[in-house]
Amino acid sequence: MSQIPNCPKCNSAFVYSDGELMICPECAYEWSLSNIDDNLDERKIIKDSVGNLLSSGDTITVIKDLKIKGSSLVVKVGTKVKNIRLVDGDHDIDCKIDGIGPMKLKSEFVKKV
């Protein structure tokens, strides 16, 4: 049996093949093994406030007090966030902050630990 590679978009190990097409059930990304090098170039490079490369699963720290829109809660400076997930869009980090819940953050307000 041949080794099936991880998903080039989210790095999931739960990839399966459908003929010549590889499919990731976690992020719904589809690609062909013949053009995997082209797909790797499509990934967006996301850096933190000091220029460190971020990847899914990293631990980050908030570098500025962030007010939460529609709430009186504030994410304080130094709040540590574990197991982030990188996404496309204006807010490029999905995470879960203890005491607050699921949240989207901009990479310019965080620093990799």
PDB file of N, CA and C in Angstrom:
ATOM      1  N   MET A   1       0.849  -1.187   0.000  1.00  0.00           N
ATOM      2  CA  MET A   1       0.000   0.000   0.000  1.00  0.00           C
ATOM      3  C   MET A   1       0.884   1.236   0.000  1.00  0.00           C
ATOM      4  N   SER A   2       0.538   2.227  -0.808  1.00  0.00           N
ATOM      5  CA  SER A   2       1.340   3.448  -0.897  1.00  0.00           C
ATOM      6  C   SER A   2       1.026   4.397   0.260  1.00  0.00           C
ATOM      7  N   GLN A   3       1.975   5.218   0.596  1.00  0.00           N
ATOM      8  CA  GLN A   3       1.831   6.190   1.683  1.00  0.00           C
ATOM      9  C   GLN A   3       1.026   7.389   1.184  1.00  0.00           C
ATOM     10  N   ILE A   4      -0.068   7.719   1.849  1.00  0.00           N
ATOM     11  CA  ILE A   4      -0.884   8.874   1.478  1.00  0.00           C
ATOM     12  C   ILE A   4      -0.360  10.077   2.257  1.00  0.00           C
ATOM     13  N   PRO A   5      -0.046  11.186   1.568  1.00  0.00           N
ATOM     14  CA  PRO A   5       0.508  12.358   2.243  1.00  0.00           C
ATOM     15  C   PRO A   5      -0.545  13.110   3.056  1.00  0.00           C
ATOM     16  N   ASN A   6      -0.081  13.916   3.998  1.00  0.00           N
ATOM     17  CA  ASN A   6      -0.976  14.792   4.751  1.00  0.00           C
ATOM     18  C   ASN A   6      -1.514  15.879   3.840  1.00  0.00           C
ATOM     19  N   CYS A   7      -2.592  16.492   4.250  1.00  0.00           N
ATOM     20  CA  CYS A   7      -3.211  17.572   3.476  1.00  0.00           C
ATOM     21  C   CYS A   7      -2.251  18.761   3.395  1.00  0.00           C
ATOM     22  N   PRO A   8      -1.985  19.299   2.201  1.00  0.00           N
ATOM     23  CA  PRO A   8      -1.078  20.443   2.087  1.00  0.00           C
ATOM     24  C   PRO A   8      -1.666  21.739   2.630  1.00  0.00           C
ATOM     25  N   LYS A   9      -2.973  21.783   2.845  1.00  0.00           N
ATOM     26  CA  LYS A   9      -3.604  23.011   3.328  1.00  0.00           C
ATOM     27  C   LYS A   9      -3.690  23.049   4.855  1.00  0.00           C
ATOM     28  N   CYS A  10      -4.176  21.963   5.477  1.00  0.00           N
ATOM     29  CA  CYS A  10      -4.368  21.971   6.936  1.00  0.00           C
ATOM     30  C   CYS A  10      -3.495  20.944   7.652  1.00  0.00           C
ATOM     31  N   ASN A  11      -2.716  20.168   6.920  1.00  0.00           N
ATOM     32  CA  ASN A  11      -1.799  19.171   7.453  1.00  0.00           C
ATOM     33  C   ASN A  11      -2.513  18.021   8.178  1.00  0.00           C
ATOM     34  N   SER A  12      -3.760  17.749   7.809  1.00  0.00           N
ATOM     35  CA  SER A  12      -4.518  16.659   8.401  1.00  0.00           C
ATOM     36  C   SER A  12      -4.005  15.318   7.888  1.00  0.00           C
ATOM     37  N   ALA A  13      -4.024  14.319   8.745  1.00  0.00           N
ATOM     38  CA  ALA A  13      -3.575  12.983   8.362  1.00  0.00           C
ATOM     39  C   ALA A  13      -4.729  12.128   7.839  1.00  0.00           C
ATOM     40  N   PHE A  14      -5.948  12.625   7.880  1.00  0.00           N
ATOM     41  CA  PHE A  14      -7.131  11.854   7.486  1.00  0.00           C
ATOM     42  C   PHE A  14      -7.478  12.041   6.015  1.00  0.00           C
ATOM     43  N   VAL A  15      -6.486  11.997   5.158  1.00  0.00           N
ATOM     44  CA  VAL A  15      -6.676  12.183   3.725  1.00  0.00           C
ATOM     45  C   VAL A  15      -7.006  10.837   3.085  1.00  0.00           C
ATOM     46  N   TYR A  16      -7.887  10.854   2.090  1.00  0.00           N
ATOM     47  CA  TYR A  16      -8.171   9.633   1.344  1.00  0.00           C
ATOM     48  C   TYR A  16      -8.134   9.936  -0.147  1.00  0.00           C
ATOM     49  N   SER A  17      -7.970   8.895  -0.941  1.00  0.00           N
ATOM     50  CA  SER A  17      -7.886   9.092  -2.387  1.00  0.00           C
ATOM     51  C   SER A  17      -9.173   8.632  -3.057  1.00  0.00           C
ATOM     52  N   ASP A  18      -9.523   9.338  -4.115  1.00  0.00           N
ATOM     53  CA  ASP A  18     -10.677   8.998  -4.936  1.00  0.00           C
ATOM     54  C   ASP A  18     -10.188   8.986  -6.376  1.00  0.00           C
ATOM     55  N   GLY A  19      -9.670   7.847  -6.786  1.00  0.00           N
ATOM     56  CA  GLY A  19      -9.033   7.766  -8.101  1.00  0.00           C
ATOM     57  C   GLY A  19      -7.705   8.496  -8.050  1.00  0.00           C
ATOM     58  N   GLU A  20      -7.527   9.512  -8.884  1.00  0.00           N
ATOM     59  CA  GLU A  20      -6.295  10.303  -8.887  1.00  0.00           C
ATOM     60  C   GLU A  20      -6.408  11.535  -7.999  1.00  0.00           C
ATOM     61  N   LEU A  21      -7.569  11.753  -7.411  1.00  0.00           N
ATOM     62  CA  LEU A  21      -7.823  12.934  -6.599  1.00  0.00           C
ATOM     63  C   LEU A  21      -7.651  12.599  -5.123  1.00  0.00           C
ATOM     64  N   MET A  22      -6.928  13.461  -4.389  1.00  0.00           N
ATOM     65  CA  MET A  22      -6.769  13.312  -2.941  1.00  0.00           C
ATOM     66  C   MET A  22      -7.750  14.275  -2.271  1.00  0.00           C
ATOM     67  N   ILE A  23      -8.416  13.834  -1.201  1.00  0.00           N
ATOM     68  CA  ILE A  23      -9.450  14.626  -0.548  1.00  0.00           C
ATOM     69  C   ILE A  23      -9.195  14.664   0.957  1.00  0.00           C
ATOM     70  N   CYS A  24      -9.284  15.859   1.534  1.00  0.00           N
ATOM     71  CA  CYS A  24      -9.162  16.027   2.980  1.00  0.00           C
ATOM     72  C   CYS A  24     -10.561  16.249   3.554  1.00  0.00           C
ATOM     73  N   PRO A  25     -11.055  15.354   4.434  1.00  0.00           N
ATOM     74  CA  PRO A  25     -12.400  15.527   4.987  1.00  0.00           C
ATOM     75  C   PRO A  25     -12.501  16.646   6.023  1.00  0.00           C
ATOM     76  N   GLU A  26     -11.377  17.100   6.575  1.00  0.00           N
ATOM     77  CA  GLU A  26     -11.421  18.134   7.604  1.00  0.00           C
ATOM     78  C   GLU A  26     -11.600  19.533   7.021  1.00  0.00           C
ATOM     79  N   CYS A  27     -10.857  19.854   5.934  1.00  0.00           N
ATOM     80  CA  CYS A  27     -10.960  21.199   5.359  1.00  0.00           C
ATOM     81  C   CYS A  27     -11.578  21.195   3.966  1.00  0.00           C
ATOM     82  N   ALA A  28     -11.970  20.010   3.469  1.00  0.00           N
ATOM     83  CA  ALA A  28     -12.611  19.844   2.161  1.00  0.00           C
ATOM     84  C   ALA A  28     -11.706  20.263   1.005  1.00  0.00           C
ATOM     85  N   TYR A  29     -10.413  20.171   1.197  1.00  0.00           N
ATOM     86  CA  TYR A  29      -9.457  20.516   0.144  1.00  0.00           C
ATOM     87  C   TYR A  29      -9.236  19.311  -0.749  1.00  0.00           C
ATOM     88  N   GLU A  30      -9.215  19.535  -2.070  1.00  0.00           N
ATOM     89  CA  GLU A  30      -8.998  18.470  -3.035  1.00  0.00           C
ATOM     90  C   GLU A  30      -7.808  18.824  -3.907  1.00  0.00           C
ATOM     91  N   TRP A  31      -6.951  17.830  -4.193  1.00  0.00           N
ATOM     92  CA  TRP A  31      -5.799  18.064  -5.044  1.00  0.00           C
ATOM     93  C   TRP A  31      -5.377  16.769  -5.711  1.00  0.00           C
ATOM     94  N   SER A  32      -4.565  16.920  -6.722  1.00  0.00           N
ATOM     95  CA  SER A  32      -4.010  15.780  -7.436  1.00  0.00           C
ATOM     96  C   SER A  32      -2.543  15.645  -7.046  1.00  0.00           C
ATOM     97  N   LEU A  33      -2.061  14.430  -6.898  1.00  0.00           N
ATOM     98  CA  LEU A  33      -0.667  14.223  -6.514  1.00  0.00           C
ATOM     99  C   LEU A  33       0.295  14.731  -7.576  1.00  0.00           C
ATOM    100  N   SER A  34      -0.152  14.804  -8.826  1.00  0.00           N
ATOM    101  CA  SER A  34       0.734  15.255  -9.898  1.00  0.00           C
ATOM    102  C   SER A  34       1.059  16.742  -9.802  1.00  0.00           C
ATOM    103  N   ASN A  35       0.204  17.532  -9.181  1.00  0.00           N
ATOM    104  CA  ASN A  35       0.484  18.970  -9.063  1.00  0.00           C
ATOM    105  C   ASN A  35       0.547  19.420  -7.610  1.00  0.00           C
ATOM    106  N   ILE A  36       1.079  18.594  -6.726  1.00  0.00           N
ATOM    107  CA  ILE A  36       1.169  18.942  -5.301  1.00  0.00           C
ATOM    108  C   ILE A  36       2.103  20.123  -5.065  1.00  0.00           C
ATOM    109  N   ASP A  37       3.154  20.268  -5.869  1.00  0.00           N
ATOM    110  CA  ASP A  37       4.069  21.396  -5.707  1.00  0.00           C
ATOM    111  C   ASP A  37       3.374  22.716  -6.021  1.00  0.00           C
ATOM    112  N   ASP A  38       2.473  22.730  -6.988  1.00  0.00           N
ATOM    113  CA  ASP A  38       1.724  23.940  -7.312  1.00  0.00           C
ATOM    114  C   ASP A  38       0.790  24.318  -6.168  1.00  0.00           C
ATOM    115  N   ASN A  39       0.190  23.320  -5.519  1.00  0.00           N
ATOM    116  CA  ASN A  39      -0.747  23.588  -4.423  1.00  0.00           C
ATOM    117  C   ASN A  39      -0.046  24.140  -3.193  1.00  0.00           C
ATOM    118  N   LEU A  40       1.200  23.740  -2.949  1.00  0.00           N
ATOM    119  CA  LEU A  40       1.916  24.235  -1.779  1.00  0.00           C
ATOM    120  C   LEU A  40       2.190  25.730  -1.900  1.00  0.00           C
ATOM    121  N   ASP A  41       2.341  26.234  -3.118  1.00  0.00           N
ATOM    122  CA  ASP A  41       2.579  27.655  -3.313  1.00  0.00           C
ATOM    123  C   ASP A  41       1.341  28.494  -3.039  1.00  0.00           C
ATOM    124  N   GLU A  42       0.143  27.873  -3.093  1.00  0.00           N
ATOM    125  CA  GLU A  42      -1.100  28.608  -2.872  1.00  0.00           C
ATOM    126  C   GLU A  42      -1.309  28.975  -1.408  1.00  0.00           C
ATOM    127  N   ARG A  43      -0.651  28.255  -0.509  1.00  0.00           N
ATOM    128  CA  ARG A  43      -0.852  28.514   0.916  1.00  0.00           C
ATOM    129  C   ARG A  43      -0.333  29.899   1.285  1.00  0.00           C
ATOM    130  N   LYS A  44      -1.103  30.590   2.072  1.00  0.00           N
ATOM    131  CA  LYS A  44      -0.743  31.928   2.511  1.00  0.00           C
ATOM    132  C   LYS A  44       0.246  31.834   3.669  1.00  0.00           C
ATOM    133  N   ILE A  45       1.284  32.654   3.623  1.00  0.00           N
ATOM    134  CA  ILE A  45       2.258  32.694   4.709  1.00  0.00           C
ATOM    135  C   ILE A  45       1.782  33.721   5.730  1.00  0.00           C
ATOM    136  N   ILE A  46       1.608  33.274   6.969  1.00  0.00           N
ATOM    137  CA  ILE A  46       1.109  34.150   8.031  1.00  0.00           C
ATOM    138  C   ILE A  46       2.209  34.303   9.071  1.00  0.00           C
ATOM    139  N   LYS A  47       2.527  35.571   9.386  1.00  0.00           N
ATOM    140  CA  LYS A  47       3.568  35.881  10.366  1.00  0.00           C
ATOM    141  C   LYS A  47       2.958  36.635  11.536  1.00  0.00           C
ATOM    142  N   ASP A  48       3.601  36.489  12.712  1.00  0.00           N
ATOM    143  CA  ASP A  48       3.131  37.224  13.883  1.00  0.00           C
ATOM    144  C   ASP A  48       3.662  38.657  13.856  1.00  0.00           C
ATOM    145  N   SER A  49       3.492  39.402  14.940  1.00  0.00           N
ATOM    146  CA  SER A  49       3.850  40.814  14.982  1.00  0.00           C
ATOM    147  C   SER A  49       5.343  41.070  14.855  1.00  0.00           C
ATOM    148  N   VAL A  50       6.186  40.078  15.185  1.00  0.00           N
ATOM    149  CA  VAL A  50       7.638  40.271  15.096  1.00  0.00           C
ATOM    150  C   VAL A  50       8.260  39.522  13.929  1.00  0.00           C
ATOM    151  N   GLY A  51       7.431  38.897  13.073  1.00  0.00           N
ATOM    152  CA  GLY A  51       7.931  38.263  11.868  1.00  0.00           C
ATOM    153  C   GLY A  51       8.146  36.770  11.933  1.00  0.00           C
ATOM    154  N   ASN A  52       7.781  36.115  13.034  1.00  0.00           N
ATOM    155  CA  ASN A  52       7.902  34.659  13.125  1.00  0.00           C
ATOM    156  C   ASN A  52       6.793  33.997  12.314  1.00  0.00           C
ATOM    157  N   LEU A  53       7.108  32.922  11.593  1.00  0.00           N
ATOM    158  CA  LEU A  53       6.100  32.193  10.837  1.00  0.00           C
ATOM    159  C   LEU A  53       5.175  31.450  11.787  1.00  0.00           C
ATOM    160  N   LEU A  54       3.869  31.554  11.540  1.00  0.00           N
ATOM    161  CA  LEU A  54       2.884  30.845  12.343  1.00  0.00           C
ATOM    162  C   LEU A  54       2.390  29.631  11.575  1.00  0.00           C
ATOM    163  N   SER A  55       2.034  28.583  12.307  1.00  0.00           N
ATOM    164  CA  SER A  55       1.423  27.410  11.700  1.00  0.00           C
ATOM    165  C   SER A  55       0.332  26.898  12.636  1.00  0.00           C
ATOM    166  N   SER A  56      -0.571  26.120  12.094  1.00  0.00           N
ATOM    167  CA  SER A  56      -1.658  25.573  12.905  1.00  0.00           C
ATOM    168  C   SER A  56      -1.087  24.716  14.024  1.00  0.00           C
ATOM    169  N   GLY A  57      -1.641  24.856  15.223  1.00  0.00           N
ATOM    170  CA  GLY A  57      -1.183  24.104  16.385  1.00  0.00           C
ATOM    171  C   GLY A  57      -0.210  24.859  17.266  1.00  0.00           C
ATOM    172  N   ASP A  58       0.245  26.038  16.823  1.00  0.00           N
ATOM    173  CA  ASP A  58       1.194  26.830  17.610  1.00  0.00           C
ATOM    174  C   ASP A  58       0.533  27.418  18.852  1.00  0.00           C
ATOM    175  N   THR A  59       1.365  27.869  19.778  1.00  0.00           N
ATOM    176  CA  THR A  59       0.915  28.604  20.953  1.00  0.00           C
ATOM    177  C   THR A  59       1.356  30.051  20.775  1.00  0.00           C
ATOM    178  N   ILE A  60       0.442  30.982  21.040  1.00  0.00           N
ATOM    179  CA  ILE A  60       0.725  32.407  20.854  1.00  0.00           C
ATOM    180  C   ILE A  60       0.379  33.178  22.125  1.00  0.00           C
ATOM    181  N   THR A  61       0.865  34.416  22.180  1.00  0.00           N
ATOM    182  CA  THR A  61       0.553  35.331  23.268  1.00  0.00           C
ATOM    183  C   THR A  61       0.013  36.621  22.672  1.00  0.00           C
ATOM    184  N   VAL A  62      -1.005  37.189  23.288  1.00  0.00           N
ATOM    185  CA  VAL A  62      -1.580  38.458  22.836  1.00  0.00           C
ATOM    186  C   VAL A  62      -0.672  39.590  23.290  1.00  0.00           C
ATOM    187  N   ILE A  63      -0.343  40.547  22.395  1.00  0.00           N
ATOM    188  CA  ILE A  63       0.591  41.623  22.720  1.00  0.00           C
ATOM    189  C   ILE A  63      -0.095  42.958  23.011  1.00  0.00           C
ATOM    190  N   LYS A  64      -1.434  42.997  22.954  1.00  0.00           N
ATOM    191  CA  LYS A  64      -2.169  44.241  23.146  1.00  0.00           C
ATOM    192  C   LYS A  64      -3.536  43.894  23.734  1.00  0.00           C
ATOM    193  N   ASP A  65      -4.055  44.751  24.621  1.00  0.00           N
ATOM    194  CA  ASP A  65      -5.415  44.544  25.115  1.00  0.00           C
ATOM    195  C   ASP A  65      -6.381  44.620  23.933  1.00  0.00           C
ATOM    196  N   LEU A  66      -7.232  43.610  23.807  1.00  0.00           N
ATOM    197  CA  LEU A  66      -8.183  43.562  22.695  1.00  0.00           C
ATOM    198  C   LEU A  66      -9.603  43.568  23.245  1.00  0.00           C
ATOM    199  N   LYS A  67     -10.354  44.615  22.927  1.00  0.00           N
ATOM    200  CA  LYS A  67     -11.752  44.684  23.329  1.00  0.00           C
ATOM    201  C   LYS A  67     -12.559  43.776  22.416  1.00  0.00           C
ATOM    202  N   ILE A  68     -13.516  43.063  22.993  1.00  0.00           N
ATOM    203  CA  ILE A  68     -14.357  42.169  22.217  1.00  0.00           C
ATOM    204  C   ILE A  68     -15.615  42.921  21.834  1.00  0.00           C
ATOM    205  N   LYS A  69     -15.834  43.009  20.543  1.00  0.00           N
ATOM    206  CA  LYS A  69     -16.975  43.759  20.009  1.00  0.00           C
ATOM    207  C   LYS A  69     -18.292  43.183  20.527  1.00  0.00           C
ATOM    208  N   GLY A  70     -19.180  44.040  21.004  1.00  0.00           N
ATOM    209  CA  GLY A  70     -20.481  43.614  21.489  1.00  0.00           C
ATOM    210  C   GLY A  70     -20.457  43.036  22.889  1.00  0.00           C
ATOM    211  N   SER A  71     -19.366  43.218  23.611  1.00  0.00           N
ATOM    212  CA  SER A  71     -19.229  42.659  24.943  1.00  0.00           C
ATOM    213  C   SER A  71     -18.372  43.591  25.792  1.00  0.00           C
ATOM    214  N   SER A  72     -18.441  43.418  27.089  1.00  0.00           N
ATOM    215  CA  SER A  72     -17.593  44.201  27.978  1.00  0.00           C
ATOM    216  C   SER A  72     -16.297  43.461  28.313  1.00  0.00           C
ATOM    217  N   LEU A  73     -16.099  42.283  27.734  1.00  0.00           N
ATOM    218  CA  LEU A  73     -14.902  41.488  27.986  1.00  0.00           C
ATOM    219  C   LEU A  73     -13.701  42.046  27.228  1.00  0.00           C
ATOM    220  N   VAL A  74     -12.519  41.822  27.790  1.00  0.00           N
ATOM    221  CA  VAL A  74     -11.272  42.251  27.173  1.00  0.00           C
ATOM    222  C   VAL A  74     -10.276  41.096  27.243  1.00  0.00           C
ATOM    223  N   VAL A  75      -9.578  40.866  26.136  1.00  0.00           N
ATOM    224  CA  VAL A  75      -8.478  39.901  26.127  1.00  0.00           C
ATOM    225  C   VAL A  75      -7.241  40.686  26.531  1.00  0.00           C
ATOM    226  N   LYS A  76      -6.668  40.365  27.682  1.00  0.00           N
ATOM    227  CA  LYS A  76      -5.562  41.126  28.254  1.00  0.00           C
ATOM    228  C   LYS A  76      -4.225  40.794  27.590  1.00  0.00           C
ATOM    229  N   VAL A  77      -3.291  41.730  27.699  1.00  0.00           N
ATOM    230  CA  VAL A  77      -1.925  41.515  27.224  1.00  0.00           C
ATOM    231  C   VAL A  77      -1.336  40.310  27.950  1.00  0.00           C
ATOM    232  N   GLY A  78      -0.631  39.458  27.224  1.00  0.00           N
ATOM    233  CA  GLY A  78       0.008  38.299  27.828  1.00  0.00           C
ATOM    234  C   GLY A  78      -0.867  37.066  27.894  1.00  0.00           C
ATOM    235  N   THR A  79      -2.115  37.156  27.426  1.00  0.00           N
ATOM    236  CA  THR A  79      -2.980  35.980  27.415  1.00  0.00           C
ATOM    237  C   THR A  79      -2.394  34.944  26.473  1.00  0.00           C
ATOM    238  N   LYS A  80      -2.190  33.734  26.978  1.00  0.00           N
ATOM    239  CA  LYS A  80      -1.605  32.659  26.175  1.00  0.00           C
ATOM    240  C   LYS A  80      -2.732  31.863  25.529  1.00  0.00           C
ATOM    241  N   VAL A  81      -2.607  31.633  24.233  1.00  0.00           N
ATOM    242  CA  VAL A  81      -3.599  30.882  23.471  1.00  0.00           C
ATOM    243  C   VAL A  81      -2.906  29.674  22.854  1.00  0.00           C
ATOM    244  N   LYS A  82      -3.413  28.485  23.166  1.00  0.00           N
ATOM    245  CA  LYS A  82      -2.806  27.255  22.668  1.00  0.00           C
ATOM    246  C   LYS A  82      -3.589  26.703  21.481  1.00  0.00           C
ATOM    247  N   ASN A  83      -2.891  25.956  20.645  1.00  0.00           N
ATOM    248  CA  ASN A  83      -3.494  25.201  19.551  1.00  0.00           C
ATOM    249  C   ASN A  83      -4.322  26.080  18.612  1.00  0.00           C
ATOM    250  N   ILE A  84      -3.677  27.059  17.995  1.00  0.00           N
ATOM    251  CA  ILE A  84      -4.365  27.934  17.063  1.00  0.00           C
ATOM    252  C   ILE A  84      -4.587  27.216  15.738  1.00  0.00           C
ATOM    253  N   ARG A  85      -5.485  27.760  14.929  1.00  0.00           N
ATOM    254  CA  ARG A  85      -5.738  27.240  13.594  1.00  0.00           C
ATOM    255  C   ARG A  85      -5.714  28.413  12.625  1.00  0.00           C
ATOM    256  N   LEU A  86      -4.945  28.310  11.563  1.00  0.00           N
ATOM    257  CA  LEU A  86      -4.829  29.376  10.583  1.00  0.00           C
ATOM    258  C   LEU A  86      -5.915  29.237   9.540  1.00  0.00           C
ATOM    259  N   VAL A  87      -6.549  30.375   9.203  1.00  0.00           N
ATOM    260  CA  VAL A  87      -7.629  30.402   8.216  1.00  0.00           C
ATOM    261  C   VAL A  87      -7.414  31.582   7.271  1.00  0.00           C
ATOM    262  N   ASP A  88      -8.117  31.568   6.162  1.00  0.00           N
ATOM    263  CA  ASP A  88      -8.070  32.694   5.234  1.00  0.00           C
ATOM    264  C   ASP A  88      -9.075  33.752   5.690  1.00  0.00           C
ATOM    265  N   GLY A  89      -8.786  34.998   5.377  1.00  0.00           N
ATOM    266  CA  GLY A  89      -9.699  36.076   5.706  1.00  0.00           C
ATOM    267  C   GLY A  89      -8.988  37.207   6.418  1.00  0.00           C
ATOM    268  N   ASP A  90      -9.765  38.188   6.842  1.00  0.00           N
ATOM    269  CA  ASP A  90      -9.219  39.357   7.524  1.00  0.00           C
ATOM    270  C   ASP A  90      -8.610  38.964   8.868  1.00  0.00           C
ATOM    271  N   HIS A  91      -9.339  38.190   9.645  1.00  0.00           N
ATOM    272  CA  HIS A  91      -8.832  37.649  10.911  1.00  0.00           C
ATOM    273  C   HIS A  91      -8.318  36.254  10.587  1.00  0.00           C
ATOM    274  N   ASP A  92      -7.005  36.069  10.612  1.00  0.00           N
ATOM    275  CA  ASP A  92      -6.433  34.849  10.077  1.00  0.00           C
ATOM    276  C   ASP A  92      -6.109  33.775  11.113  1.00  0.00           C
ATOM    277  N   ILE A  93      -6.543  33.941  12.361  1.00  0.00           N
ATOM    278  CA  ILE A  93      -6.305  32.934  13.401  1.00  0.00           C
ATOM    279  C   ILE A  93      -7.633  32.587  14.069  1.00  0.00           C
ATOM    280  N   ASP A  94      -7.976  31.308  14.089  1.00  0.00           N
ATOM    281  CA  ASP A  94      -9.113  30.803  14.854  1.00  0.00           C
ATOM    282  C   ASP A  94      -8.555  30.172  16.113  1.00  0.00           C
ATOM    283  N   CYS A  95      -9.180  30.457  17.260  1.00  0.00           N
ATOM    284  CA  CYS A  95      -8.683  29.883  18.506  1.00  0.00           C
ATOM    285  C   CYS A  95      -9.797  29.851  19.545  1.00  0.00           C
ATOM    286  N   LYS A  96      -9.494  29.243  20.668  1.00  0.00           N
ATOM    287  CA  LYS A  96     -10.408  29.221  21.795  1.00  0.00           C
ATOM    288  C   LYS A  96      -9.652  29.779  22.989  1.00  0.00           C
ATOM    289  N   ILE A  97     -10.156  30.874  23.574  1.00  0.00           N
ATOM    290  CA  ILE A  97      -9.506  31.526  24.700  1.00  0.00           C
ATOM    291  C   ILE A  97     -10.246  31.141  25.974  1.00  0.00           C
ATOM    292  N   ASP A  98      -9.488  30.677  26.974  1.00  0.00           N
ATOM    293  CA  ASP A  98     -10.082  30.281  28.248  1.00  0.00           C
ATOM    294  C   ASP A  98     -10.838  31.442  28.869  1.00  0.00           C
ATOM    295  N   GLY A  99     -12.059  31.192  29.303  1.00  0.00           N
ATOM    296  CA  GLY A  99     -12.879  32.204  29.946  1.00  0.00           C
ATOM    297  C   GLY A  99     -13.658  33.065  28.971  1.00  0.00           C
ATOM    298  N   ILE A 100     -13.354  32.982  27.694  1.00  0.00           N
ATOM    299  CA  ILE A 100     -14.046  33.803  26.698  1.00  0.00           C
ATOM    300  C   ILE A 100     -14.740  32.931  25.664  1.00  0.00           C
ATOM    301  N   GLY A 101     -14.017  31.946  25.113  1.00  0.00           N
ATOM    302  CA  GLY A 101     -14.606  31.036  24.133  1.00  0.00           C
ATOM    303  C   GLY A 101     -13.958  31.164  22.776  1.00  0.00           C
ATOM    304  N   PRO A 102     -14.634  30.671  21.738  1.00  0.00           N
ATOM    305  CA  PRO A 102     -14.066  30.718  20.393  1.00  0.00           C
ATOM    306  C   PRO A 102     -13.932  32.153  19.893  1.00  0.00           C
ATOM    307  N   MET A 103     -12.850  32.402  19.165  1.00  0.00           N
ATOM    308  CA  MET A 103     -12.569  33.767  18.745  1.00  0.00           C
ATOM    309  C   MET A 103     -11.676  33.765  17.513  1.00  0.00           C
ATOM    310  N   LYS A 104     -11.746  34.832  16.746  1.00  0.00           N
ATOM    311  CA  LYS A 104     -10.853  35.042  15.611  1.00  0.00           C
ATOM    312  C   LYS A 104      -9.939  36.207  15.957  1.00  0.00           C
ATOM    313  N   LEU A 105      -8.644  36.043  15.659  1.00  0.00           N
ATOM    314  CA  LEU A 105      -7.662  37.085  15.953  1.00  0.00           C
ATOM    315  C   LEU A 105      -6.899  37.455  14.694  1.00  0.00           C
ATOM    316  N   LYS A 106      -6.355  38.660  14.673  1.00  0.00           N
ATOM    317  CA  LYS A 106      -5.460  39.072  13.604  1.00  0.00           C
ATOM    318  C   LYS A 106      -4.033  38.760  14.036  1.00  0.00           C
ATOM    319  N   SER A 107      -3.225  38.308  13.094  1.00  0.00           N
ATOM    320  CA  SER A 107      -1.857  37.910  13.424  1.00  0.00           C
ATOM    321  C   SER A 107      -0.988  39.094  13.854  1.00  0.00           C
ATOM    322  N   GLU A 108      -1.378  40.310  13.535  1.00  0.00           N
ATOM    323  CA  GLU A 108      -0.579  41.469  13.906  1.00  0.00           C
ATOM    324  C   GLU A 108      -0.654  41.784  15.398  1.00  0.00           C
ATOM    325  N   PHE A 109      -1.573  41.151  16.129  1.00  0.00           N
ATOM    326  CA  PHE A 109      -1.724  41.416  17.562  1.00  0.00           C
ATOM    327  C   PHE A 109      -1.246  40.254  18.427  1.00  0.00           C
ATOM    328  N   VAL A 110      -0.510  39.314  17.842  1.00  0.00           N
ATOM    329  CA  VAL A 110      -0.038  38.158  18.602  1.00  0.00           C
ATOM    330  C   VAL A 110       1.468  37.950  18.379  1.00  0.00           C
ATOM    331  N   LYS A 111       2.064  37.184  19.293  1.00  0.00           N
ATOM    332  CA  LYS A 111       3.473  36.817  19.190  1.00  0.00           C
ATOM    333  C   LYS A 111       3.588  35.333  19.487  1.00  0.00           C
ATOM    334  N   LYS A 112       4.373  34.625  18.687  1.00  0.00           N
ATOM    335  CA  LYS A 112       4.571  33.191  18.874  1.00  0.00           C
ATOM    336  C   LYS A 112       5.392  32.939  20.138  1.00  0.00           C
ATOM    337  N   VAL A 113       4.981  31.940  20.914  1.00  0.00           N
ATOM    338  CA  VAL A 113       5.688  31.602  22.161  1.00  0.00           C
ATOM    339  C   VAL A 113       6.781  30.609  21.851  1.00  0.00           C
TER     340      VAL A 113
END
